[in-house]
Coordinates of C-alpha atoms and ligand atoms in Angstrom, one line a residue:
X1225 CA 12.8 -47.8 -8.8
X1226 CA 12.2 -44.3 -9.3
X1227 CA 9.6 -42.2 -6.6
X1228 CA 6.3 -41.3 -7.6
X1229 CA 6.3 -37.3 -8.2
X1230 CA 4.8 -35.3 -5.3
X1231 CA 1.1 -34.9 -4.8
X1232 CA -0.4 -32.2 -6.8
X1233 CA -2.5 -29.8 -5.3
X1234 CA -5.7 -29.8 -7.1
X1235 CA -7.5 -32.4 -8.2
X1236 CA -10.4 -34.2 -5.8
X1237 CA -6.8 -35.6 -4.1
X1238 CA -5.6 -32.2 -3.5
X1239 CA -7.1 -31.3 -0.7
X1240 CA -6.3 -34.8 1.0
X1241 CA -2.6 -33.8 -0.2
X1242 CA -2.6 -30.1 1.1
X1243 CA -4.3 -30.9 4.6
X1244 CA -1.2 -32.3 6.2
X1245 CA 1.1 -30.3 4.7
X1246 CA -1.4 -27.6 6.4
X1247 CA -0.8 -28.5 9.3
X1248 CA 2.9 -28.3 9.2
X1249 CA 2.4 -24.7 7.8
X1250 CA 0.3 -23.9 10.4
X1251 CA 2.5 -24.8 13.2
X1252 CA 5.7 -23.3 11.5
X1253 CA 3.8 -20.2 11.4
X1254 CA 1.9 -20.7 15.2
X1255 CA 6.1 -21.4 16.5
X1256 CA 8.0 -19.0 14.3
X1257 CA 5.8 -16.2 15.7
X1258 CA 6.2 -17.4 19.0
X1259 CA 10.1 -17.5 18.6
X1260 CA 9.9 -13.8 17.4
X1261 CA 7.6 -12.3 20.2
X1262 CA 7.5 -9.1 19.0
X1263 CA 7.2 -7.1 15.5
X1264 CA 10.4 -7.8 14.0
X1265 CA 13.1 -10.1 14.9
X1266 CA 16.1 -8.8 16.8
X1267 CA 19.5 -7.9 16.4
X1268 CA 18.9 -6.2 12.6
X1269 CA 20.5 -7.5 9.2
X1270 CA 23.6 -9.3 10.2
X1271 CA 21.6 -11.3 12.9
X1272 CA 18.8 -12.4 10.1
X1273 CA 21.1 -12.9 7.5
X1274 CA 22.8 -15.3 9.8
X1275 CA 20.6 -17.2 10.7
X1276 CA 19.0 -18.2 7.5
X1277 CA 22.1 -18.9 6.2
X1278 CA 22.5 -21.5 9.0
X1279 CA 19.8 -23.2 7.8
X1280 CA 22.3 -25.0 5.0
X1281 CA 21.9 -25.9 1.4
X1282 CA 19.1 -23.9 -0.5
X1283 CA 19.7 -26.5 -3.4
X1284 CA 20.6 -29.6 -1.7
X1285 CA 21.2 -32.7 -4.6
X1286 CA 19.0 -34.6 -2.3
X1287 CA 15.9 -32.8 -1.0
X1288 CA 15.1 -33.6 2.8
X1289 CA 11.0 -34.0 2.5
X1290 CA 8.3 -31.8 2.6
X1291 CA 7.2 -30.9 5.6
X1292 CA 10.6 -30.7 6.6
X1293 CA 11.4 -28.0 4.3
X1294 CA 8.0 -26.3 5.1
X1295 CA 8.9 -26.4 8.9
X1296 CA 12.2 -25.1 8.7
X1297 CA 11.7 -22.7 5.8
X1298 CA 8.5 -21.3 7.3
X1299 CA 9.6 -20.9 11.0
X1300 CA 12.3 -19.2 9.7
X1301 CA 10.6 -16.1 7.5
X1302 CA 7.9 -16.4 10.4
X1303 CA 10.3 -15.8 13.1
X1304 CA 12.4 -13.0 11.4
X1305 CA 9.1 -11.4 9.8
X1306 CA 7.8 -7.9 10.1
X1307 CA 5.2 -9.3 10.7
X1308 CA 2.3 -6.6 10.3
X1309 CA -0.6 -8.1 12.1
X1310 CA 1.8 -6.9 15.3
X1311 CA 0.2 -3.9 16.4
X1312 CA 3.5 -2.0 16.9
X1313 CA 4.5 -2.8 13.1
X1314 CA 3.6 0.4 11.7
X1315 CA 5.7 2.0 9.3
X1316 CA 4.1 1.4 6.0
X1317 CA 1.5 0.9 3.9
X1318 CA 2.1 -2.8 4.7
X1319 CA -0.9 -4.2 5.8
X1320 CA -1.9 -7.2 8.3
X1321 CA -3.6 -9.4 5.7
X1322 CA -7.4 -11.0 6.4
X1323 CA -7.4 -14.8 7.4
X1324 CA -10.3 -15.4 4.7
X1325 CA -8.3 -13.7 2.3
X1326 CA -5.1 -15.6 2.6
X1327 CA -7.5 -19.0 3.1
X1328 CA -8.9 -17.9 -0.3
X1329 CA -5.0 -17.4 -1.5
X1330 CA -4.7 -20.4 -1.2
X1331 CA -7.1 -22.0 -3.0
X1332 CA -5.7 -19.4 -6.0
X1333 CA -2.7 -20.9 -5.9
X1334 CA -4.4 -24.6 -5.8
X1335 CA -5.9 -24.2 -8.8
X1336 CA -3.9 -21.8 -10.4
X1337 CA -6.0 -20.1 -13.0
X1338 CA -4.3 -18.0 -15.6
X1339 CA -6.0 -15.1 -16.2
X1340 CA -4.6 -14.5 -19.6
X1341 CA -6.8 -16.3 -21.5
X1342 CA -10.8 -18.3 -21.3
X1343 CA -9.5 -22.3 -21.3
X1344 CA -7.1 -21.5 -18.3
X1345 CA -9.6 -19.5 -15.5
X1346 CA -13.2 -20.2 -16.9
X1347 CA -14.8 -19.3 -13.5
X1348 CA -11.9 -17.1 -12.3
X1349 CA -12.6 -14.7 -15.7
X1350 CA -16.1 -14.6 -15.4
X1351 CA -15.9 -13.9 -11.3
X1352 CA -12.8 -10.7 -12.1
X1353 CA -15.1 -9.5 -14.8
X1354 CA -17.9 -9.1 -12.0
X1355 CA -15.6 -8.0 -9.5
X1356 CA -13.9 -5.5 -11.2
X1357 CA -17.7 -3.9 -12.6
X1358 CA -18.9 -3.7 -9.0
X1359 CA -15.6 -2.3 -7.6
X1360 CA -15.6 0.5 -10.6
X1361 CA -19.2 1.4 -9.6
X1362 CA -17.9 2.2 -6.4
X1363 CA -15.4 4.6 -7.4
X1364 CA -17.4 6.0 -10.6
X1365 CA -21.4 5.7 -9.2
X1366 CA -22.7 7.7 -12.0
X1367 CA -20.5 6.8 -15.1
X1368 CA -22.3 4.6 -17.9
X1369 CA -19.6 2.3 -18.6
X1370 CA -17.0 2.4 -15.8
X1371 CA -14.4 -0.6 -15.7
X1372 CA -11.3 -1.6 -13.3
X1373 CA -8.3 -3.8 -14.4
X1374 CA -6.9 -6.0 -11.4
X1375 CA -3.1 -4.6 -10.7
X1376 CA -0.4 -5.8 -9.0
X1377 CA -0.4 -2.5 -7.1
X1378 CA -0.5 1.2 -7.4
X1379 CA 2.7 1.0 -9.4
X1380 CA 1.5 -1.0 -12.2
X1381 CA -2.0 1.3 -12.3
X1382 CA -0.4 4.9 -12.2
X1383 CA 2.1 3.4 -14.9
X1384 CA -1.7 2.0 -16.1
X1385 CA -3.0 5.5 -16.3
X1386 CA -0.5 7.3 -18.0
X1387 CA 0.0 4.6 -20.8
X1388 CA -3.9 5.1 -21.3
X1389 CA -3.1 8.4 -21.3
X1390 CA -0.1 8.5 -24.0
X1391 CA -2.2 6.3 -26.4
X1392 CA -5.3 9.0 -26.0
X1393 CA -3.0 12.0 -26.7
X1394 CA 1.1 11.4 -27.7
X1395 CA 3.3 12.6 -26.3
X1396 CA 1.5 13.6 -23.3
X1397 CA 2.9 15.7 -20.2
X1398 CA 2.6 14.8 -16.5
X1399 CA 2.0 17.1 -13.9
X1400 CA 2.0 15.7 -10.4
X1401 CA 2.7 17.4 -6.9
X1402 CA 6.0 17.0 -5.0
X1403 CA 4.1 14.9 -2.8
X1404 CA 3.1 12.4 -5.2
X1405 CA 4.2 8.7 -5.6
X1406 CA 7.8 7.9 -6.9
X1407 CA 5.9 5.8 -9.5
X1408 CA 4.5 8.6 -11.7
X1409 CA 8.4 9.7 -12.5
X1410 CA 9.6 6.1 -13.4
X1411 CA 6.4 5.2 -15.3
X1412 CA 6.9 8.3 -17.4
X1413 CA 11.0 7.2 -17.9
X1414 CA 9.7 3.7 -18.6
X1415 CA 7.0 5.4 -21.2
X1416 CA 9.5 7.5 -23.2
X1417 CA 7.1 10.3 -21.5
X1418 CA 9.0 13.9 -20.4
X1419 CA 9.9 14.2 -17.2
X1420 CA 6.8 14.6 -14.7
X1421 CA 6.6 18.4 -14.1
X1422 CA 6.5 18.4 -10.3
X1423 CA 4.7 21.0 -8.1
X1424 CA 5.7 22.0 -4.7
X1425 CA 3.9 21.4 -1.8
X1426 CA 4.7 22.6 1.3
X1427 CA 1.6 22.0 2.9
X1428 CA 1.6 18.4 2.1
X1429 CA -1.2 18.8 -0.5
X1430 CA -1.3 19.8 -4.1
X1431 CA -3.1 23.5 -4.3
X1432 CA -4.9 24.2 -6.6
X1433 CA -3.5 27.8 -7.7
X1434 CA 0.1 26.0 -7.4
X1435 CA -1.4 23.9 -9.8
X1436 CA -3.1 26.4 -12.1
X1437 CA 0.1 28.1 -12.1
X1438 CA 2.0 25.1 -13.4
X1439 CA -0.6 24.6 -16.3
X1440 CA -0.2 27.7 -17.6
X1441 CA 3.2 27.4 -18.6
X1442 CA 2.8 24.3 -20.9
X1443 CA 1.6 23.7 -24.2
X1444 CA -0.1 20.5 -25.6
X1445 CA -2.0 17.6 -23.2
X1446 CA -1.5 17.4 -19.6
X1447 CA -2.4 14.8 -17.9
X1448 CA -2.5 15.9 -13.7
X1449 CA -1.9 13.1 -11.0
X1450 CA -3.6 14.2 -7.9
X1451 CA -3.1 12.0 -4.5
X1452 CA -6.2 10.4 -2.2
X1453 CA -3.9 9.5 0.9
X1454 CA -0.1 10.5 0.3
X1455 CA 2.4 7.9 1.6
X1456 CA 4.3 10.4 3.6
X1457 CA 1.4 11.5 5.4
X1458 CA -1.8 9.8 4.2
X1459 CA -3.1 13.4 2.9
X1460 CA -5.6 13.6 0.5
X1461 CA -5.4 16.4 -2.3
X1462 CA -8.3 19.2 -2.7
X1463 CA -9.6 16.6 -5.4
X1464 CA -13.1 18.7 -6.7
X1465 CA -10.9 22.3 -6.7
X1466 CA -8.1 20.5 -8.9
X1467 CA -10.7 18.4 -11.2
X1468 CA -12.1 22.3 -11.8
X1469 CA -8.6 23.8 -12.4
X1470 CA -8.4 20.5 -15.1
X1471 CA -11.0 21.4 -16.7
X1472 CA -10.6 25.0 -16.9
X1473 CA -7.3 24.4 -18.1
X1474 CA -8.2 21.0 -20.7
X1475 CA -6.3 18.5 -19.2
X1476 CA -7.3 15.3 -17.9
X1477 CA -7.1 14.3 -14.3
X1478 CA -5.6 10.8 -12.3
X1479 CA -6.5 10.4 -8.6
X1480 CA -3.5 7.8 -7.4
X1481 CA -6.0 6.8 -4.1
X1482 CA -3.6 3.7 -3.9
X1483 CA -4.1 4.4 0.1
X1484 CA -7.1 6.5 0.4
X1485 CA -9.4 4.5 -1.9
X1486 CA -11.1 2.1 0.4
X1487 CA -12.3 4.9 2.2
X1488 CA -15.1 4.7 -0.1
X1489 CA -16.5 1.9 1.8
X1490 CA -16.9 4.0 5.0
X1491 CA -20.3 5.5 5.6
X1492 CA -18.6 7.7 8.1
X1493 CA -15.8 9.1 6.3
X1494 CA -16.3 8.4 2.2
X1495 CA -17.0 12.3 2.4
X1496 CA -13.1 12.9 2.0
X1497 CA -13.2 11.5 -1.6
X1498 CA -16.1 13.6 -2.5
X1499 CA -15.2 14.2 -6.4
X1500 CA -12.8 11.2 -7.3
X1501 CA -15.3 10.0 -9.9
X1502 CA -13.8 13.4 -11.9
X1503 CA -10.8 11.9 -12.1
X1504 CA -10.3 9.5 -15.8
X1505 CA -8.4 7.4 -13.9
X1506 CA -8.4 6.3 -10.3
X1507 CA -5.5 3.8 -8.8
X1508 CA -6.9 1.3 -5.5
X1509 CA -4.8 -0.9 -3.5
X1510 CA -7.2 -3.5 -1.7
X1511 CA -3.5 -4.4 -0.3
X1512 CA -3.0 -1.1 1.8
X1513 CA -6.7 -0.1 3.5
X1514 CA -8.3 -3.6 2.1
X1515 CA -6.5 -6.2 4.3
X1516 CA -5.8 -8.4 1.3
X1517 CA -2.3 -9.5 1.0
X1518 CA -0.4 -8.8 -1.7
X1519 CA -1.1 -8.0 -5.1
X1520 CA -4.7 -6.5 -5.0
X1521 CA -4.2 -3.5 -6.8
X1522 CA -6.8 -2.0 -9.5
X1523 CA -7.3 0.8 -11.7
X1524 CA -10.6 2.3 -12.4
X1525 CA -11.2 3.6 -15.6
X1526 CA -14.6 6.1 -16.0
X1527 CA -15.1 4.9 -19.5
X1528 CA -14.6 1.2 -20.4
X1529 CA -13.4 2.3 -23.9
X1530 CA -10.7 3.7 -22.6
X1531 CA -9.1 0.3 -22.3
X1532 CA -9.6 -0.7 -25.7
X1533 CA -6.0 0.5 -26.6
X1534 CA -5.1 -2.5 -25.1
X1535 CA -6.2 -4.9 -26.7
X1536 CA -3.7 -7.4 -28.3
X1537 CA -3.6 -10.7 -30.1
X1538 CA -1.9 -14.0 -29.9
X1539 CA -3.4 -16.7 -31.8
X1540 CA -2.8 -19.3 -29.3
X1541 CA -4.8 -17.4 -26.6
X1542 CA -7.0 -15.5 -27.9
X1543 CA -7.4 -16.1 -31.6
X1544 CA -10.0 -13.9 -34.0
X1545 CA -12.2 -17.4 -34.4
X1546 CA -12.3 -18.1 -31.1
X1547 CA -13.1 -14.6 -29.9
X1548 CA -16.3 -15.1 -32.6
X1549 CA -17.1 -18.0 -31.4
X1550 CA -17.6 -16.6 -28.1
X1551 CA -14.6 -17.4 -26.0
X1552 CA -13.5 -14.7 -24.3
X1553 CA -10.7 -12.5 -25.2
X1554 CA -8.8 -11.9 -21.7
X1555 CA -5.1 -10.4 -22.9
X1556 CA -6.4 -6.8 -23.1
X1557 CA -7.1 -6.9 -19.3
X1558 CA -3.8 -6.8 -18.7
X1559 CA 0.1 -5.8 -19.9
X1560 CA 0.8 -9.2 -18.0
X1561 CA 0.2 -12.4 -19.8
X1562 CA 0.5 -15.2 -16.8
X1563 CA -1.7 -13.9 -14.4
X1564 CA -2.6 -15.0 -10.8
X1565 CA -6.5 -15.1 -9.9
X1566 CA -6.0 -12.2 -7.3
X1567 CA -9.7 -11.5 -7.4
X1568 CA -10.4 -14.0 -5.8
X1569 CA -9.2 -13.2 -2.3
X1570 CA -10.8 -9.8 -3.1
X1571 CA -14.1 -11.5 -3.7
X1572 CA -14.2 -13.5 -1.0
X1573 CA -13.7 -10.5 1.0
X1574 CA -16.5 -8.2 -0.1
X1575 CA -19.1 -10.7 -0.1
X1576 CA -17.6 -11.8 3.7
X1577 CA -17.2 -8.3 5.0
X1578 CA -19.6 -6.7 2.7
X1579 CA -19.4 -2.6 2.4
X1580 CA -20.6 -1.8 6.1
X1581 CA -17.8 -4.6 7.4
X1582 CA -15.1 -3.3 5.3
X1583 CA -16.3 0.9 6.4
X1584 CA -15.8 -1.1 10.1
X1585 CA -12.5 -1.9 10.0
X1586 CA -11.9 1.5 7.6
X1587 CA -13.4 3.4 10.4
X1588 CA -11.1 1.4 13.6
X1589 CA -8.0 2.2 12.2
X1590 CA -8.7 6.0 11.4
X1591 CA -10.2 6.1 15.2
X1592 CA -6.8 4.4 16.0
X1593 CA -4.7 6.9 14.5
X1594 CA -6.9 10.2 16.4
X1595 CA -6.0 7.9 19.2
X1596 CA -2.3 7.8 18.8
X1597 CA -2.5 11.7 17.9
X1598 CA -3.9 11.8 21.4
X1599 CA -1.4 10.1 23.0
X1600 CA 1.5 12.3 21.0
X1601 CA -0.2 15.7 21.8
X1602 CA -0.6 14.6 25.6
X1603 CA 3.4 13.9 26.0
X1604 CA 5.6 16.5 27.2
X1605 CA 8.4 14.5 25.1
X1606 CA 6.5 14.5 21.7
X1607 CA 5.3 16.9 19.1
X1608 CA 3.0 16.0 16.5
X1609 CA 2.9 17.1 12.9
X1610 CA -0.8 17.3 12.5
X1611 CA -3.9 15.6 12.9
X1612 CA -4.4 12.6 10.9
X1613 CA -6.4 12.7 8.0
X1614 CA -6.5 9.2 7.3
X1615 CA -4.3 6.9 9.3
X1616 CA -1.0 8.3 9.2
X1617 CA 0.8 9.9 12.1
X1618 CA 4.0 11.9 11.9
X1619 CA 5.6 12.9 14.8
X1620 CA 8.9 14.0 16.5
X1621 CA 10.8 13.9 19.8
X1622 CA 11.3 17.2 21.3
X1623 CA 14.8 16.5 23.1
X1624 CA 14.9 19.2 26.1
X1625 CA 18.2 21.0 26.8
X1626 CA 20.4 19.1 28.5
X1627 CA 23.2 21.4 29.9
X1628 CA 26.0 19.8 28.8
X1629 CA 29.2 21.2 27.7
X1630 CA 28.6 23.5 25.0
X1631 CA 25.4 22.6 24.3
X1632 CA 23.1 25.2 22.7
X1633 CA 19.9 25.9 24.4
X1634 CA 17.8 28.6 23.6
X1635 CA 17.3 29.8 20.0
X1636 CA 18.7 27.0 18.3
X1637 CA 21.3 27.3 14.9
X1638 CA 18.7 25.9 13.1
X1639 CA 15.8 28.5 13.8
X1640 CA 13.8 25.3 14.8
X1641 CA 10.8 26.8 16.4
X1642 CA 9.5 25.9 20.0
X1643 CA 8.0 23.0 20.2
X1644 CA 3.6 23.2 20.8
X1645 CA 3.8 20.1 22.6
X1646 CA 1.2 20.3 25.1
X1647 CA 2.7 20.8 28.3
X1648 CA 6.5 21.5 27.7
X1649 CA 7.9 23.8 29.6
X1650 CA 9.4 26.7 28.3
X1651 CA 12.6 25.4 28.9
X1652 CA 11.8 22.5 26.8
X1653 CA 10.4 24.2 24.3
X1654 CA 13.3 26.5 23.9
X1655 CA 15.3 23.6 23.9
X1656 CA 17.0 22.4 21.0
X1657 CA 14.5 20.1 19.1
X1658 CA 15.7 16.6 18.5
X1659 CA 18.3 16.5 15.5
X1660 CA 16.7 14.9 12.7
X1661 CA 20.0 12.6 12.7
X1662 CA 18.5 11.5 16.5
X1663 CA 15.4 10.8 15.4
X1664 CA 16.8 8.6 12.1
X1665 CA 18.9 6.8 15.2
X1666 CA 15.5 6.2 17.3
X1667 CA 13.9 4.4 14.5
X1668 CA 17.1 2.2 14.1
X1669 CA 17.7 1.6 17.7
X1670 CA 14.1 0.3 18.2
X1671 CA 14.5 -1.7 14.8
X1672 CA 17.1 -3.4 16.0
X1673 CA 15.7 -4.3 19.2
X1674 CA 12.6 -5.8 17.3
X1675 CA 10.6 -3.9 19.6
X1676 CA 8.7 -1.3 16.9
X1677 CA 8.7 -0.7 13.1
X1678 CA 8.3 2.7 12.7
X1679 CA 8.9 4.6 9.1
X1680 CA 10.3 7.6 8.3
X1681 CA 9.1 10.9 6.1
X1682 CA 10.3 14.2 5.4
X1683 CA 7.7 17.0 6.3
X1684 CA 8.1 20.6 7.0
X1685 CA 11.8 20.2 5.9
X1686 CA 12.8 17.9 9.0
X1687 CA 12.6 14.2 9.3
X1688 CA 9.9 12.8 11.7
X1689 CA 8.7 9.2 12.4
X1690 CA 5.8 8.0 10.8
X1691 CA 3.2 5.5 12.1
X1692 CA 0.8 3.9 9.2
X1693 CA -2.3 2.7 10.9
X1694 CA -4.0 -0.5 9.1
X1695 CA -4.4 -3.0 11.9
X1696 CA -7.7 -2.9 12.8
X1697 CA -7.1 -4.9 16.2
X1698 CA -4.5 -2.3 17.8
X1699 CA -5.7 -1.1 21.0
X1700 CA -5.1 2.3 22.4
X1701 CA -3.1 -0.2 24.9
X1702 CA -0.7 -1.0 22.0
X1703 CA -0.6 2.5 21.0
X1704 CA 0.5 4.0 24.8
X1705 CA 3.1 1.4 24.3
X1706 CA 4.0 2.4 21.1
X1707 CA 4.5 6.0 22.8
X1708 CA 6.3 4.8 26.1
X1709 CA 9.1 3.1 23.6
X1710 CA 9.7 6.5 21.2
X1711 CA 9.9 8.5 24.8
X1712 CA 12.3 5.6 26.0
X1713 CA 14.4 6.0 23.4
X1714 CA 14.8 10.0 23.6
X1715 CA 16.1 9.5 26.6
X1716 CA 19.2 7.7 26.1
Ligands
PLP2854 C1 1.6 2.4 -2.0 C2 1.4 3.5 -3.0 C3 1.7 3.3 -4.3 C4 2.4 2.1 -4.9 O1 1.6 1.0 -4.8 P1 2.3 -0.5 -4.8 O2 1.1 -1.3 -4.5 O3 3.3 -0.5 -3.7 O4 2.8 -0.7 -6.2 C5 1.3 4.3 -5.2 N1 0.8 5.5 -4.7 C6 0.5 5.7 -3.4 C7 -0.1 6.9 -3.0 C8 0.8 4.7 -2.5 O5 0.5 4.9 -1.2

């Protein structure tokens, strides 16, 4: 006698079929947390790796059952997860994800529309098509005919940008500032594009005269890539100076806001991306600032026929009657061809949230990071880089002299300069700042313990640790804990 098939999920049964195996997931994920206790499990690589291979045979030749496998499988990435919704899981761009979004994941995945063509996501198409209009008026609130295409991230969108940029003009050349994303220089490889032409940046920011300078030496189209929230340091380049040097210069201007973007839904502080509608092309991550989880990228085009160029046929999703006939034709929304309905998470965000509750949680975790900048600039053992501009905070233990055996005090090899920690002494300050290989050991050590997830970035040529802000719940509780660890760990 041969089993009946597992349940499917959609269907009037599915539901009846998922709700069990809900509760399973739900519990794995409730206990697997629990287990970890912190932001990351302990004892690093060799630990994790360990333990999931004790869990046995990934392809079994006969399965256990379902929930089984969901409890066992799911406890286990839940208890060895960064998990982000921790409030001391901050090194990246990784955000904590929204309960109604991943709720509305779900019901993506039950249904499973394919957004490559009209007979596989009726409802799904029409709902990305509104979506996408209302999220391009956003970034473009003037333009005539602005449009977005759903992403799987800022990768896909800058590599987006420049394609639309290669079919506008050939063999186009890239400009971008040394503190743009690492996606501009493989998108142009991938492209057959010349290598990006890369500006320095010492500041952090692309300058405009830096800029200007770099476009005079080059002949033909330029296409510049400017940054709204850098991932080193969440800056935001002086957007309306370079869209002027663009256009005195004739070349066309990308803003990658992959972080910065959803700032537009802050009342408070939408003000920083005063002149992104003069970019062509703008990249948003709704995973980053957004809260969805992953893939909600987009890219905004100003002009709709912009996308035409990608327009493409295959008769058995989109053929030339059917597209008269007035199904319609999806495949140009997209290089991808499968596609999953990532909109819809997105959706059921906005109209959730709407604008002023999105701005809320926009405008908590930039008050979070002038909090932690607080907390850095009050301790005698930390100097910070700057102030946040968005949600980023880079900072740096300043190690004070210990008078050991040949160690240097005062005027250090390196020229480091004295520390402007508030309140060091000036025998701290003409102590020998931290080694950048210290710091690099901090972040490990406390990675290891699965007691923070801190990142890393280069600024000011020396290393410092990085905090990434996007969890709108963190307290200035978590943060003073966050602080008391780093100056733990300097200590050692
Ligand atoms: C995160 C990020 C990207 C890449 O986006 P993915 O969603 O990871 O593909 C590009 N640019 C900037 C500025 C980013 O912060």
């Amino acid at each position: 006698m041969r089993a009946a098939p597992p349940p499917l999920a959609g269907g009037t049964s599915g539901a009846e079929a998922l709700r069990p195996l809900l509760d399973t997931v739900l519990d794995a994920l409730h206990d697997g947390a629990r287990a970890r206790g912190g932001p990351l499990p302990p004892g690093g690589p060799e630990a994790v790796v360990a333990r999931v291979a004790a869990l046995g045979a990934v392809l079994p030749e006969h399965g256990t059952d379902p929930h089984e496998a969901l409890r066992t499988l799911v406890h286990a990435v839940a208890e060895g997860a960064a998990d982000p919704a921790h409030p001391l899981c901050a090194a990246h761009l990784h955000t904590p994800p929204l309960a109604l979004a991943v709720a509305a994941d779900l019901a993506a995945s039950a249904l499973n529309p394919s957004m490559d063509s009209w007979d596989q996501a009726p409802a799904a198409s029409a709902l990305e098509a509104e979506v996408t209009a209302a999220l391009a008026a956003e970034v473009y609130p003037a333009a005539g005919r602005p449009d977005a295409l759903v992403t799987t991230g800022g990768t896909e969108s800058n590599q987006l940008a420049l394609l639309l940029a290669r079919e506008r003009h050939g063999r186009i050349r890239t400009v971008v500032g040394a503190n743009a994303h690492h996606s501009f220089h493989r998108a142009a490889w991938l492209l057959g594009l010349p290598r990006p032409v890369t500006v320095p940046t010492p500041e952090g920011t692309l300058h405009p005269a830096a800029l200007a300078g770099a476009l005079k030496g080059l002949d033909g189209p330029v296409l510049v890539a400017a940054t709204a929230g850098t991932t080193d340091e969440g800056l935001i380049d002086p957007i309306p100076a370079l869209a002027d040097v663009c256009a005195a210069h004739g070349a066309e201007l990308h803003v990658d806001a992959a972080y910065g973007g959803p700032v537009l839904f802050s009342r408070t502080h939408r003000h920083l991306l005063d002149g992104l509608d003069r970019a062509r092309t703008v990249t948003v991550d709704l995973h980053k600032l957004g809260w969805q989880p992953a893939a909600a990228g987009l890219l905004a085009v100003r002009d709709a026929a912009d996308l035409h160029v990608l327009g493409h046929t295959a008769d058995y999703l989109n053929a030339d009657d059917d597209t008269e006939a007035g199904l319609p034709d999806l495949l140009g929304r997209s290089l991808r061809t499968t596609r999953r309905p990532d909109v819809l998470k997105t959706a059921v965000t906005l109209r959730a949230l709407g604008r002023a509750g999105l701005g809320a949680l926009v405008d908590a975790c930039m008050e979070r990071a002038q909090d932690l900048a607080d907390l850095v600039e009050k301790s005698p053992a930390l100097e910070l880089r700057a102030r946040p501009t968005l949600t980023t905070v880079l900072f740096r233990p300043v190690t004070a002299a210990e008078p050991t055996d040949g160690a240097t005090s005062a005027g250090s090899a390196d020229g480091a300069t004295p520390t402007e920690a508030a309140g060091a002494t000036p025998t701290e300050a003409a102590g020998a700042t931290s080694t950048d290989e210290d710091l690099a050991a901090i972040r490990r050590t406390l990675l290891a313990e699965g007691h923070a997830v801190l990142g890393r970035a280069g600024a000011d040529g020396r290393l410092w640790l990085k905090a990434t802000l996007l969890n709108p719940h963190a307290t200035p509780g978590d943060l003073a804990r966050l602080i008391t660890l780093v100056e733990g760990s300097t200590h050692r």
